[in-house]
Coordinates of C-alpha atoms in Angstrom, one line a residue:
Chain A
M751 CA 46.3 -56.5 -45.6
P752 CA 48.0 -55.7 -48.9
D753 CA 46.0 -53.3 -51.0
V754 CA 48.1 -54.4 -53.9
I755 CA 50.5 -57.3 -53.9
P756 CA 54.1 -55.9 -54.0
D757 CA 56.1 -56.6 -57.2
D758 CA 58.7 -58.6 -55.2
S759 CA 56.1 -60.8 -53.6
V760 CA 55.4 -64.4 -54.7
G761 CA 51.7 -63.2 -54.6
L762 CA 48.7 -65.3 -53.5
V763 CA 49.7 -68.8 -52.7
T764 CA 47.7 -71.9 -51.8
P765 CA 49.0 -74.6 -49.5
Q766 CA 48.9 -78.2 -50.6
L767 CA 48.4 -81.4 -48.6
Q768 CA 50.4 -84.5 -49.5
H769 CA 49.4 -87.9 -48.0
F770 CA 52.0 -90.6 -47.3
D771 CA 50.9 -94.1 -46.5
Q772 CA 54.4 -95.7 -46.5
P773 CA 55.2 -96.1 -42.8
L774 CA 58.0 -93.9 -41.4
T775 CA 60.2 -95.4 -38.7
L776 CA 61.4 -92.7 -36.3
R777 CA 64.6 -92.3 -34.4
S778 CA 62.8 -93.2 -31.2
G779 CA 61.9 -96.6 -32.8
R780 CA 58.2 -95.7 -33.1
V781 CA 56.5 -95.8 -36.4
L782 CA 54.1 -93.4 -38.1
S783 CA 52.0 -95.7 -40.3
Q784 CA 50.7 -92.8 -42.3
Y785 CA 51.0 -89.0 -42.3
D786 CA 50.3 -85.8 -44.2
L787 CA 52.6 -83.0 -45.0
M788 CA 51.3 -79.5 -45.7
Y789 CA 53.5 -77.5 -48.1
E790 CA 53.7 -74.5 -50.4
T791 CA 55.7 -73.9 -53.4
Y792 CA 56.9 -70.7 -55.1
G793 CA 58.4 -70.3 -58.6
S794 CA 58.5 -73.1 -61.1
L795 CA 60.3 -76.3 -61.3
N796 CA 62.6 -76.5 -64.4
A797 CA 62.5 -79.4 -66.8
D798 CA 65.2 -81.4 -65.2
K799 CA 64.0 -80.5 -61.7
S800 CA 67.4 -79.1 -60.7
N801 CA 66.3 -75.7 -59.4
A802 CA 64.5 -76.7 -56.2
V803 CA 65.3 -75.0 -52.9
L804 CA 64.0 -76.5 -49.6
I805 CA 63.1 -74.1 -46.8
C806 CA 63.4 -75.7 -43.3
H807 CA 61.4 -73.8 -40.6
A808 CA 62.4 -73.1 -37.1
L809 CA 60.6 -73.7 -33.8
S810 CA 57.3 -71.9 -34.4
G811 CA 57.4 -71.7 -38.2
D812 CA 55.3 -73.5 -40.8
H813 CA 54.8 -74.0 -44.5
H814 CA 53.7 -70.5 -45.1
A815 CA 57.1 -68.9 -45.8
A816 CA 56.2 -66.3 -48.4
G817 CA 53.3 -64.5 -50.1
Y818 CA 49.7 -64.2 -49.0
H819 CA 46.9 -66.7 -48.6
S820 CA 44.3 -64.0 -49.3
M821 CA 44.0 -60.3 -49.8
D822 CA 42.7 -60.2 -46.2
D823 CA 46.0 -61.4 -44.7
K824 CA 47.6 -58.9 -42.4
K825 CA 51.1 -60.2 -43.0
P826 CA 52.9 -62.3 -45.6
G827 CA 54.6 -65.6 -44.8
W828 CA 57.3 -65.7 -42.1
W829 CA 60.3 -65.4 -44.5
D830 CA 58.8 -63.1 -47.1
S831 CA 61.8 -60.8 -46.7
A832 CA 64.1 -63.5 -48.3
I833 CA 61.8 -65.3 -50.8
G834 CA 60.3 -63.7 -53.9
P835 CA 61.2 -62.3 -57.3
G836 CA 64.5 -60.4 -57.0
K837 CA 64.9 -61.3 -53.4
A838 CA 67.8 -63.4 -51.9
I839 CA 66.0 -66.7 -52.8
D840 CA 64.9 -65.5 -56.2
T841 CA 61.7 -67.2 -57.3
R842 CA 62.5 -66.3 -60.9
H843 CA 65.4 -68.8 -60.7
F844 CA 64.3 -71.2 -58.1
F845 CA 61.4 -73.5 -57.3
V846 CA 61.0 -73.1 -53.6
V847 CA 59.4 -75.7 -51.3
A848 CA 58.4 -74.9 -47.8
L849 CA 56.6 -77.4 -45.6
N850 CA 55.1 -77.7 -42.1
N851 CA 57.2 -80.3 -40.3
L852 CA 55.8 -83.4 -38.9
G853 CA 54.6 -82.8 -35.4
G854 CA 53.6 -79.3 -36.3
C855 CA 50.2 -77.7 -35.9
A856 CA 49.6 -76.0 -39.2
G857 CA 48.3 -78.9 -41.3
S858 CA 50.9 -81.6 -41.2
T859 CA 50.3 -84.6 -39.0
G860 CA 51.0 -83.8 -35.4
P861 CA 49.6 -83.9 -31.9
T862 CA 46.3 -82.3 -33.0
S863 CA 45.8 -84.9 -35.8
M864 CA 43.7 -88.1 -35.6
N865 CA 45.6 -91.2 -34.5
P866 CA 44.3 -93.9 -36.8
E867 CA 45.0 -96.5 -34.2
S868 CA 43.1 -95.0 -31.4
G869 CA 40.5 -93.1 -33.3
D870 CA 41.2 -90.1 -31.1
V871 CA 43.6 -87.2 -31.6
Y872 CA 47.3 -88.1 -30.8
G873 CA 47.7 -85.4 -28.2
P874 CA 50.8 -86.1 -26.0
D875 CA 50.9 -89.6 -27.6
F876 CA 52.4 -88.2 -30.7
P877 CA 55.9 -89.6 -31.0
I878 CA 58.7 -87.3 -30.0
L879 CA 60.6 -86.6 -33.2
A880 CA 64.3 -86.0 -34.0
V881 CA 65.6 -83.6 -36.7
R882 CA 66.6 -86.7 -38.8
D883 CA 62.9 -87.8 -38.8
W884 CA 62.0 -84.4 -40.3
V885 CA 64.7 -84.8 -42.9
N886 CA 63.5 -88.3 -43.8
S887 CA 60.0 -87.0 -44.2
Q888 CA 61.2 -84.1 -46.3
A889 CA 63.1 -86.5 -48.5
R890 CA 59.9 -88.3 -49.2
L891 CA 58.2 -85.1 -50.2
A892 CA 61.1 -84.5 -52.5
D893 CA 60.5 -87.9 -54.0
V894 CA 56.9 -87.1 -54.6
L895 CA 57.8 -83.8 -56.3
G896 CA 60.4 -85.6 -58.4
I897 CA 63.3 -83.7 -56.9
Q898 CA 66.4 -85.9 -56.9
Q899 CA 68.7 -83.2 -55.7
W900 CA 68.1 -79.9 -54.1
A901 CA 69.9 -76.9 -55.5
A902 CA 70.0 -75.7 -52.0
V903 CA 68.6 -76.5 -48.6
V904 CA 68.2 -73.4 -46.5
G905 CA 67.2 -72.7 -42.9
G906 CA 67.8 -70.6 -39.8
S907 CA 68.0 -71.7 -36.1
L908 CA 66.3 -75.1 -35.8
G909 CA 65.9 -74.9 -39.6
G910 CA 69.7 -74.7 -39.9
M911 CA 70.0 -77.9 -37.9
Q912 CA 67.8 -79.6 -40.5
V913 CA 70.1 -78.2 -43.2
L914 CA 73.1 -79.7 -41.5
R915 CA 71.3 -83.0 -41.1
W916 CA 70.3 -83.0 -44.7
S917 CA 73.9 -82.5 -45.8
I918 CA 75.1 -85.6 -44.0
Q919 CA 72.1 -87.8 -44.2
F920 CA 71.5 -87.4 -48.0
P921 CA 74.9 -86.0 -49.2
E922 CA 74.1 -86.8 -52.8
R923 CA 70.8 -84.9 -52.7
V924 CA 72.1 -81.5 -51.6
R925 CA 74.3 -79.2 -53.8
H926 CA 74.3 -76.2 -51.4
A927 CA 73.6 -75.8 -47.7
V928 CA 72.7 -72.5 -46.1
V929 CA 72.9 -72.6 -42.3
I930 CA 71.8 -69.4 -40.6
A931 CA 72.0 -68.5 -36.9
S932 CA 72.3 -72.2 -35.9
A933 CA 74.5 -74.5 -33.9
P934 CA 76.0 -78.1 -34.2
K935 CA 74.1 -78.9 -30.9
L936 CA 72.5 -77.0 -28.1
S937 CA 74.4 -75.8 -25.1
A938 CA 73.3 -76.6 -21.5
Q939 CA 72.1 -73.1 -21.2
N940 CA 70.0 -73.4 -24.3
I941 CA 68.5 -76.8 -23.2
A942 CA 67.7 -75.1 -19.8
F943 CA 65.7 -72.4 -21.5
N944 CA 63.7 -75.0 -23.3
E945 CA 63.1 -76.9 -20.1
V946 CA 61.8 -73.8 -18.4
A947 CA 59.4 -73.3 -21.3
R948 CA 58.2 -76.9 -21.2
Q949 CA 57.7 -76.7 -17.4
A950 CA 55.6 -73.6 -17.8
I951 CA 53.3 -75.5 -20.1
A952 CA 53.4 -78.8 -18.2
K953 CA 52.5 -77.1 -14.9
D954 CA 49.6 -75.2 -16.3
P955 CA 46.5 -76.8 -14.7
D956 CA 44.8 -76.6 -18.1
F957 CA 47.5 -78.8 -19.7
H958 CA 46.1 -82.1 -18.2
D959 CA 49.4 -84.0 -19.1
G960 CA 48.8 -83.0 -22.7
W961 CA 45.2 -84.3 -22.9
Y962 CA 43.7 -80.8 -22.8
H963 CA 41.5 -81.4 -25.9
K964 CA 39.6 -84.0 -23.8
F965 CA 38.9 -81.3 -21.2
G966 CA 38.0 -78.6 -23.7
T967 CA 40.9 -76.4 -22.4
I968 CA 44.2 -75.1 -23.7
P969 CA 47.2 -74.4 -21.5
K970 CA 47.1 -70.7 -22.5
S971 CA 49.0 -69.3 -19.6
G972 CA 51.7 -72.0 -19.9
L973 CA 52.1 -71.4 -23.6
M974 CA 52.2 -67.7 -23.0
Q975 CA 54.9 -67.9 -20.5
A976 CA 56.9 -70.3 -22.7
R977 CA 56.6 -67.9 -25.6
M978 CA 57.5 -64.8 -23.5
L979 CA 60.6 -66.5 -22.2
G980 CA 61.5 -67.7 -25.7
H981 CA 60.9 -64.3 -27.2
L982 CA 63.0 -62.5 -24.8
T983 CA 66.0 -64.8 -25.5
Y984 CA 65.6 -64.1 -29.2
L985 CA 66.1 -60.4 -28.6
S986 CA 69.3 -58.7 -27.5
D987 CA 69.7 -56.3 -24.6
D988 CA 70.4 -53.5 -27.1
A989 CA 67.3 -54.3 -29.2
M990 CA 65.1 -54.2 -26.2
R991 CA 66.6 -51.0 -25.0
Q992 CA 66.1 -49.4 -28.4
K993 CA 62.6 -50.7 -28.8
F994 CA 61.2 -50.2 -25.3
G995 CA 63.7 -48.5 -23.1
R996 CA 61.8 -48.0 -19.8
E997 CA 58.8 -46.5 -21.6
L998 CA 55.6 -46.6 -19.5
K999 CA 52.3 -47.5 -21.0
E1000 CA 50.4 -44.8 -19.2
G1001 CA 53.3 -42.4 -18.8
K1002 CA 53.4 -42.9 -15.0
L1003 CA 53.9 -45.5 -12.4
N1004 CA 50.7 -47.0 -11.0
Y1005 CA 52.1 -49.1 -8.2
S1006 CA 50.3 -52.2 -9.4
F1007 CA 51.3 -55.6 -10.8
A1008 CA 49.5 -55.0 -14.0
P1009 CA 51.9 -54.5 -16.9
E1010 CA 53.2 -50.9 -16.7
F1011 CA 56.3 -50.9 -18.8
E1012 CA 56.0 -51.2 -22.6
V1013 CA 58.3 -54.2 -22.6
E1014 CA 55.8 -56.0 -20.4
S1015 CA 52.8 -55.4 -22.5
Y1016 CA 54.8 -56.3 -25.6
L1017 CA 55.7 -59.7 -24.1
H1018 CA 52.1 -60.2 -23.0
H1019 CA 50.9 -59.4 -26.5
Q1020 CA 53.4 -61.8 -28.1
G1021 CA 52.6 -64.5 -25.6
E1022 CA 48.8 -64.0 -26.0
K1023 CA 49.0 -64.1 -29.8
F1024 CA 51.1 -67.2 -29.8
S1025 CA 49.0 -69.1 -27.2
T1026 CA 45.9 -68.9 -29.4
R1027 CA 47.6 -70.0 -32.6
F1028 CA 50.1 -72.6 -31.5
D1029 CA 49.6 -76.1 -30.1
A1030 CA 51.2 -76.8 -26.7
N1031 CA 52.1 -80.4 -27.5
T1032 CA 53.8 -79.3 -30.7
Y1033 CA 55.8 -76.7 -28.7
M1034 CA 56.9 -79.4 -26.3
L1035 CA 57.9 -81.7 -29.2
M1036 CA 59.7 -79.1 -31.2
T1037 CA 61.9 -78.0 -28.2
K1038 CA 62.7 -81.7 -27.6
A1039 CA 64.0 -82.0 -31.2
L1040 CA 66.2 -79.0 -30.6
D1041 CA 67.6 -80.5 -27.4
Y1042 CA 68.3 -83.9 -29.0
F1043 CA 70.1 -82.6 -32.1
D1044 CA 73.7 -83.6 -32.0
P1045 CA 74.7 -85.1 -35.3
A1046 CA 78.4 -85.6 -34.2
A1047 CA 77.1 -88.1 -31.5
D1048 CA 77.0 -90.9 -34.2
F1049 CA 80.6 -90.1 -35.2
D1050 CA 82.5 -90.4 -31.9
N1051 CA 81.4 -86.9 -31.0
D1052 CA 83.7 -85.7 -33.8
L1053 CA 81.9 -83.0 -35.8
V1054 CA 84.7 -83.0 -38.5
K1055 CA 84.2 -86.7 -39.1
C1056 CA 80.5 -86.2 -39.1
L1057 CA 80.6 -83.4 -41.7
S1058 CA 83.2 -85.2 -43.8
R1059 CA 80.3 -87.2 -45.3
A1060 CA 78.8 -84.0 -46.9
R1061 CA 79.3 -83.3 -50.5
C1062 CA 77.7 -79.9 -50.8
D1063 CA 79.1 -76.4 -50.4
Y1064 CA 78.1 -74.3 -47.4
L1065 CA 77.2 -70.8 -46.5
V1066 CA 77.1 -70.2 -42.7
V1067 CA 75.8 -66.9 -41.3
S1068 CA 75.6 -65.6 -37.7
F1069 CA 74.6 -62.3 -36.1
T1070 CA 76.7 -60.3 -33.6
T1071 CA 74.1 -59.9 -30.8
D1072 CA 72.5 -63.4 -31.1
W1073 CA 73.2 -65.0 -27.8
R1074 CA 70.8 -67.9 -28.1
F1075 CA 72.7 -69.2 -31.2
S1076 CA 75.9 -67.1 -30.8
P1077 CA 78.5 -66.5 -33.6
A1078 CA 80.8 -68.9 -31.7
R1079 CA 78.4 -71.7 -32.3
S1080 CA 78.3 -71.0 -36.0
E1081 CA 82.1 -70.8 -36.0
E1082 CA 82.2 -74.3 -34.6
I1083 CA 80.4 -75.5 -37.7
V1084 CA 82.7 -73.4 -40.0
N1085 CA 85.9 -74.7 -38.4
A1086 CA 84.7 -78.3 -38.6
L1087 CA 83.9 -77.8 -42.3
I1088 CA 87.3 -76.3 -42.9
H1089 CA 89.0 -79.3 -41.2
A1090 CA 86.8 -81.5 -43.2
D1091 CA 88.1 -79.8 -46.3
K1092 CA 84.6 -78.6 -47.5
N1093 CA 83.8 -75.5 -49.4
V1094 CA 82.4 -73.0 -46.9
S1095 CA 81.9 -69.3 -46.6
Y1096 CA 81.1 -67.5 -43.4
A1097 CA 79.8 -64.1 -42.5
C1098 CA 79.0 -62.7 -39.0
I1099 CA 76.5 -59.9 -39.6
E1100 CA 76.5 -56.8 -37.4
S1101 CA 73.0 -56.5 -36.0
D1102 CA 71.3 -55.3 -32.8
N1103 CA 68.4 -57.7 -33.2
G1104 CA 69.6 -60.8 -31.5
H1105 CA 68.5 -64.2 -32.8
D1106 CA 65.5 -62.6 -34.5
A1107 CA 67.9 -61.0 -36.9
F1108 CA 67.8 -64.1 -39.1
L1109 CA 64.2 -63.2 -40.1
L1110 CA 64.9 -59.5 -40.8
P1111 CA 65.9 -57.9 -44.1
I1112 CA 69.2 -56.6 -42.8
P1113 CA 70.9 -55.1 -45.9
R1114 CA 74.3 -56.8 -45.5
Y1115 CA 72.7 -60.1 -44.6
M1116 CA 70.5 -59.9 -47.7
E1117 CA 73.4 -59.0 -49.9
I1118 CA 75.5 -61.9 -48.8
F1119 CA 72.5 -64.3 -49.0
K1120 CA 71.7 -63.1 -52.4
A1121 CA 75.3 -63.3 -53.7
Y1122 CA 75.4 -66.9 -52.5
M1123 CA 72.1 -67.8 -53.9
Q1124 CA 73.1 -66.3 -57.2
R1125 CA 76.1 -68.7 -57.1
V1126 CA 73.6 -71.5 -56.4
A1127 CA 71.6 -70.4 -59.4
N1128 CA 74.7 -70.3 -61.6
S1129 CA 75.5 -73.9 -60.6
I1130 CA 72.1 -75.2 -61.8
P1131 CA 73.0 -77.5 -64.7
A1132 CA 71.8 -76.0 -68.0
T1133 CA 68.8 -77.8 -69.3
E1134 CA 69.3 -79.2 -72.8
G1135 CA 67.7 -77.0 -75.4
K1136 CA 67.6 -74.1 -73.0
A1137 CA 68.7 -70.8 -74.6
Chain B
M789 CA 92.1 -65.0 -68.7
T790 CA 92.0 -62.8 -65.7
V791 CA 94.7 -60.2 -65.3
L792 CA 96.2 -60.2 -61.8
R793 CA 97.8 -57.4 -60.0
D794 CA 101.5 -57.9 -60.5
D795 CA 102.4 -58.8 -57.0
L796 CA 99.7 -61.4 -57.1
A797 CA 101.1 -62.6 -60.4
I798 CA 104.4 -63.2 -58.7
I799 CA 102.8 -64.9 -55.8
Q800 CA 100.9 -67.3 -58.0
Q801 CA 104.2 -68.5 -59.6
W802 CA 105.2 -69.8 -56.2
V803 CA 102.0 -71.7 -55.4
K804 CA 102.1 -75.4 -56.4
P805 CA 99.3 -76.8 -58.6
D806 CA 96.7 -78.9 -56.8
S807 CA 97.8 -77.6 -53.4
Q808 CA 95.8 -75.9 -50.6
V809 CA 96.2 -72.2 -49.6
L810 CA 95.0 -69.9 -47.0
D811 CA 94.9 -66.2 -48.0
L812 CA 95.0 -63.8 -45.1
G813 CA 93.3 -60.6 -46.0
C814 CA 92.1 -62.0 -49.3
G815 CA 90.2 -58.9 -50.5
E816 CA 87.7 -59.7 -53.2
G817 CA 89.2 -63.1 -53.7
S818 CA 90.9 -62.4 -57.1
L819 CA 94.1 -64.4 -56.2
L820 CA 92.1 -67.4 -54.9
S821 CA 89.8 -67.3 -57.8
Y822 CA 92.7 -67.3 -60.2
L823 CA 94.5 -70.1 -58.4
K824 CA 91.3 -72.2 -58.3
R825 CA 90.8 -71.8 -62.0
H826 CA 94.3 -72.0 -63.3
K827 CA 96.1 -74.2 -60.8
N828 CA 93.3 -76.3 -59.3
V829 CA 94.3 -74.9 -55.9
R830 CA 91.8 -75.2 -53.1
G831 CA 91.7 -72.8 -50.3
Y832 CA 90.1 -70.3 -48.0
G833 CA 90.4 -66.5 -47.7
L834 CA 90.1 -64.6 -44.5
E835 CA 88.7 -61.1 -44.6
I836 CA 86.9 -58.6 -42.4
N837 CA 85.7 -56.0 -44.9
P838 CA 81.9 -56.6 -45.5
E839 CA 81.9 -55.5 -49.2
K840 CA 84.9 -57.6 -50.0
I841 CA 83.3 -60.6 -48.3
T842 CA 80.3 -60.3 -50.4
A843 CA 82.5 -59.9 -53.5
C844 CA 84.3 -63.1 -52.6
I845 CA 81.0 -65.0 -52.3
A846 CA 80.0 -63.6 -55.7
N847 CA 83.3 -64.7 -57.1
G848 CA 82.8 -68.2 -55.9
V849 CA 85.7 -68.0 -53.4
N850 CA 85.5 -69.6 -49.9
V851 CA 85.7 -66.7 -47.6
I852 CA 85.6 -66.7 -43.8
E853 CA 84.9 -63.5 -41.8
Q854 CA 87.8 -63.5 -39.4
D855 CA 89.9 -60.8 -37.8
L856 CA 93.6 -61.6 -38.2
D857 CA 94.4 -59.8 -35.0
K858 CA 92.4 -62.3 -33.0
G859 CA 94.7 -65.1 -34.1
L860 CA 94.4 -68.2 -36.3
S861 CA 94.0 -70.8 -33.6
N862 CA 91.1 -72.3 -35.5
F863 CA 93.6 -73.6 -38.1
E864 CA 95.5 -76.7 -37.3
D865 CA 99.3 -77.2 -37.5
N866 CA 100.6 -78.0 -40.9
S867 CA 97.1 -78.2 -42.4
I868 CA 97.7 -75.9 -45.4
D869 CA 100.5 -76.0 -48.0
T870 CA 100.9 -72.3 -48.5
V871 CA 99.7 -69.4 -46.3
I872 CA 99.6 -66.1 -48.2
M873 CA 99.4 -62.5 -46.9
A874 CA 99.5 -59.8 -49.5
Q875 CA 99.9 -56.2 -48.2
A876 CA 98.5 -56.9 -44.8
L877 CA 101.6 -57.6 -42.7
Q878 CA 102.2 -53.9 -41.9
A879 CA 98.5 -53.5 -40.8
V880 CA 98.2 -56.2 -38.1
Q881 CA 98.8 -55.7 -34.4
R882 CA 101.7 -58.2 -34.1
P883 CA 103.3 -59.1 -37.5
D884 CA 105.9 -61.2 -35.7
L885 CA 103.3 -63.4 -34.0
L886 CA 101.3 -63.7 -37.2
L887 CA 104.4 -64.8 -39.1
D888 CA 104.8 -67.6 -36.5
E889 CA 101.2 -68.5 -37.0
M890 CA 101.5 -68.6 -40.8
L891 CA 104.4 -71.0 -40.6
R892 CA 102.7 -73.1 -37.9
I893 CA 99.7 -73.6 -40.2
G894 CA 101.5 -73.7 -43.5
D895 CA 104.5 -75.5 -44.9
E896 CA 105.4 -72.3 -46.7
A897 CA 104.2 -68.7 -46.6
I898 CA 104.3 -65.8 -49.1
V899 CA 104.3 -62.3 -47.7
T900 CA 104.2 -59.0 -49.5
F901 CA 104.5 -55.5 -47.8
P902 CA 105.5 -52.0 -48.7
N903 CA 109.2 -51.2 -48.3
F904 CA 109.7 -48.3 -45.9
G905 CA 113.3 -48.1 -47.0
Y906 CA 112.3 -47.2 -50.6
W907 CA 114.3 -44.2 -51.7
R908 CA 111.4 -41.8 -52.0
T909 CA 110.2 -42.7 -48.5
R910 CA 113.7 -42.1 -47.1
F911 CA 114.0 -38.8 -48.9
Y912 CA 110.5 -37.7 -47.9
L913 CA 111.3 -38.1 -44.2
L914 CA 114.8 -36.6 -44.6
L915 CA 113.8 -33.5 -46.6
K916 CA 110.3 -32.8 -45.3
G917 CA 110.7 -34.1 -41.8
R918 CA 107.2 -35.6 -42.0
M919 CA 105.9 -39.1 -42.1
P920 CA 106.1 -40.2 -45.8
M921 CA 103.0 -40.3 -48.0
S922 CA 102.9 -41.7 -51.5
E923 CA 100.6 -43.7 -53.8
T924 CA 101.5 -46.9 -52.0
L925 CA 101.2 -45.1 -48.6
P926 CA 98.4 -42.6 -49.1
Y927 CA 97.5 -42.1 -45.4
N928 CA 98.3 -39.6 -42.7
W929 CA 100.3 -40.8 -39.7
Y930 CA 97.2 -40.7 -37.5
D931 CA 94.7 -42.5 -39.7
T932 CA 96.9 -45.1 -41.5
P933 CA 96.1 -48.7 -41.2
N934 CA 99.8 -49.4 -41.7
I935 CA 100.8 -49.4 -38.1
H936 CA 104.0 -51.5 -38.4
M937 CA 106.0 -50.3 -41.4
C938 CA 109.4 -52.0 -42.0
T939 CA 112.1 -52.1 -44.5
F940 CA 113.4 -55.2 -46.4
R941 CA 116.3 -55.4 -44.0
D942 CA 114.1 -55.2 -40.9
F943 CA 112.0 -58.1 -42.3
E944 CA 115.0 -60.2 -43.1
M945 CA 116.5 -59.5 -39.7
L946 CA 113.2 -60.8 -38.1
C947 CA 113.3 -63.9 -40.3
R948 CA 116.9 -64.6 -39.2
E949 CA 116.0 -64.2 -35.5
K950 CA 113.1 -66.6 -36.0
G951 CA 115.0 -69.1 -38.0
I952 CA 112.8 -68.5 -41.0
R953 CA 114.4 -69.4 -44.3
I954 CA 113.8 -67.2 -47.3
L955 CA 113.1 -69.3 -50.4
N956 CA 112.6 -66.5 -52.9
K957 CA 112.2 -62.8 -52.9
T958 CA 111.3 -60.2 -55.5
V959 CA 110.8 -56.5 -55.3
V960 CA 108.5 -54.5 -57.5
D961 CA 107.8 -50.8 -58.1
D962 CA 104.7 -49.0 -57.3
Q963 CA 103.1 -50.3 -60.4
H964 CA 103.8 -53.7 -59.1
K965 CA 106.2 -54.3 -61.9
E966 CA 109.6 -55.9 -61.8
H967 CA 112.3 -53.7 -63.4
W968 CA 116.0 -54.4 -64.0
T969 CA 117.1 -51.2 -62.2
I970 CA 115.4 -52.4 -59.0
R971 CA 117.7 -55.5 -58.9
L972 CA 120.7 -53.2 -58.6
W973 CA 119.8 -51.9 -55.2
P974 CA 116.5 -53.5 -54.1
S975 CA 116.3 -52.2 -50.6
M976 CA 116.5 -48.7 -51.9
L977 CA 114.7 -49.0 -55.3
G978 CA 112.0 -51.6 -54.6
E979 CA 108.7 -50.3 -53.3
I980 CA 106.9 -53.5 -52.6
A981 CA 108.6 -56.7 -51.3
V982 CA 107.4 -60.2 -52.1
Y983 CA 108.9 -62.9 -49.9
H984 CA 108.5 -66.7 -50.1
I985 CA 109.5 -68.2 -46.7
T986 CA 109.5 -71.5 -44.8
R987 CA 110.7 -72.9 -41.5
K988 CA 112.1 -76.1 -43.0

């Protein structure tokens, strides 16, 4: 709980809900006849609507990227380290839009929403989405807000995939793309981790093939296992050694199967927390979108050809100990962009924090991010009559 | 108008307008930034120093964090018009292999390096019996990044062995200035060499 809101915070924010009744045809061929998107904005939109920045969230993120909902909030939004006055994404220059993606469980239409056709919640019947479906829905939100072209589209991990997709799907609507700790497609190892997580959920007796709401249960243990596995792949060996080592909770071995090492209770805590706030069907769906992402597939599996469509400039960032989205994967994107003759800068940030690093205020990361966003701010066309 | 360091000012004369360059060890991106603005040159800089990378980004220069000693295999053959390396040749693990790489990727290359045959350097070693130090070479033998020092003649010999053609060369003093006296005896009087080379 903040006693006072820090000066570099966007302060108290209120989410907004936007209803869409124009049907959205999805990659799978299914159609969402109507849907809602929950979003937040920070900063103010300039007169010619040229200073807007879209934030794309990752697997478990939502629209609450920065600031506080109330003075009782324990924590600010998930990317508060990067969004605010004077921060990398400086809300004194930019109008920032962050939304909860379709299929999410934080207010946008998803598996927990009412299906207008059946009169019941969607549950596992909610269509499986692809990254491009999110981008299409985000484009409609941009239309509603009157944003013809984003000054920048920014995201990490699965968010970075949305950024890549934006840059080739709506090339004329993106001036700058910031792709952090991401990949042009998942590796077999990465898909395998997702499948283990999905299986943990699916095999939980409380899952009921996704219809758990009908049984008044939630697949808590499955979700917990999925999150524990995910969480540990987001950390590095070094980070875990530093944070936990072999510390024992009670200072001695108890010769029991209850959690004894600090790392065990940490994972339990993370899993527990997650299982009560996140919807299992959403988790299944989000990991599927990750697995499916492969924009080069439509271009003879040629990433260079794929990215040749883009018209924006790129910043690509990776982290040394990130093994879930390793620097080599970011470098695939960078090399393809170079071959496609695009403007691109790339930095690989030294960090012990694994994949999680993209959410942390690592000084060098923030300096580079800020320098690039300053460049984005400088490229905002001057509004007529502006001093 | 930006004022460039003089060796960079020489380099820029040899870069064709509207061409594409790759700058190895691009520093804060001043050459690339100059070439972009004055010659409509597109390009990328490679750099490993974190502060310099940030400076490049602030300068609006395309910079890629990449270690030259790990090779340039991510760049395709003949994909760049001119590959530039200012004052880095002597600091890489294998200057000979990097030269090959530069001319694999680029039609032409421009290389600058400090001349170990400069008269002061020669006399320093001769008279003091110690590894030469100067304003251009301010390091001790044990902490210098300049691990492969050579003279103009060494460099030209390497070019001959590799069948590399020298299109232009210029030598400058420690102020990066060209001076008529240097032209009398460049291998002795020039402190920094600037070579424009090709395989064709």
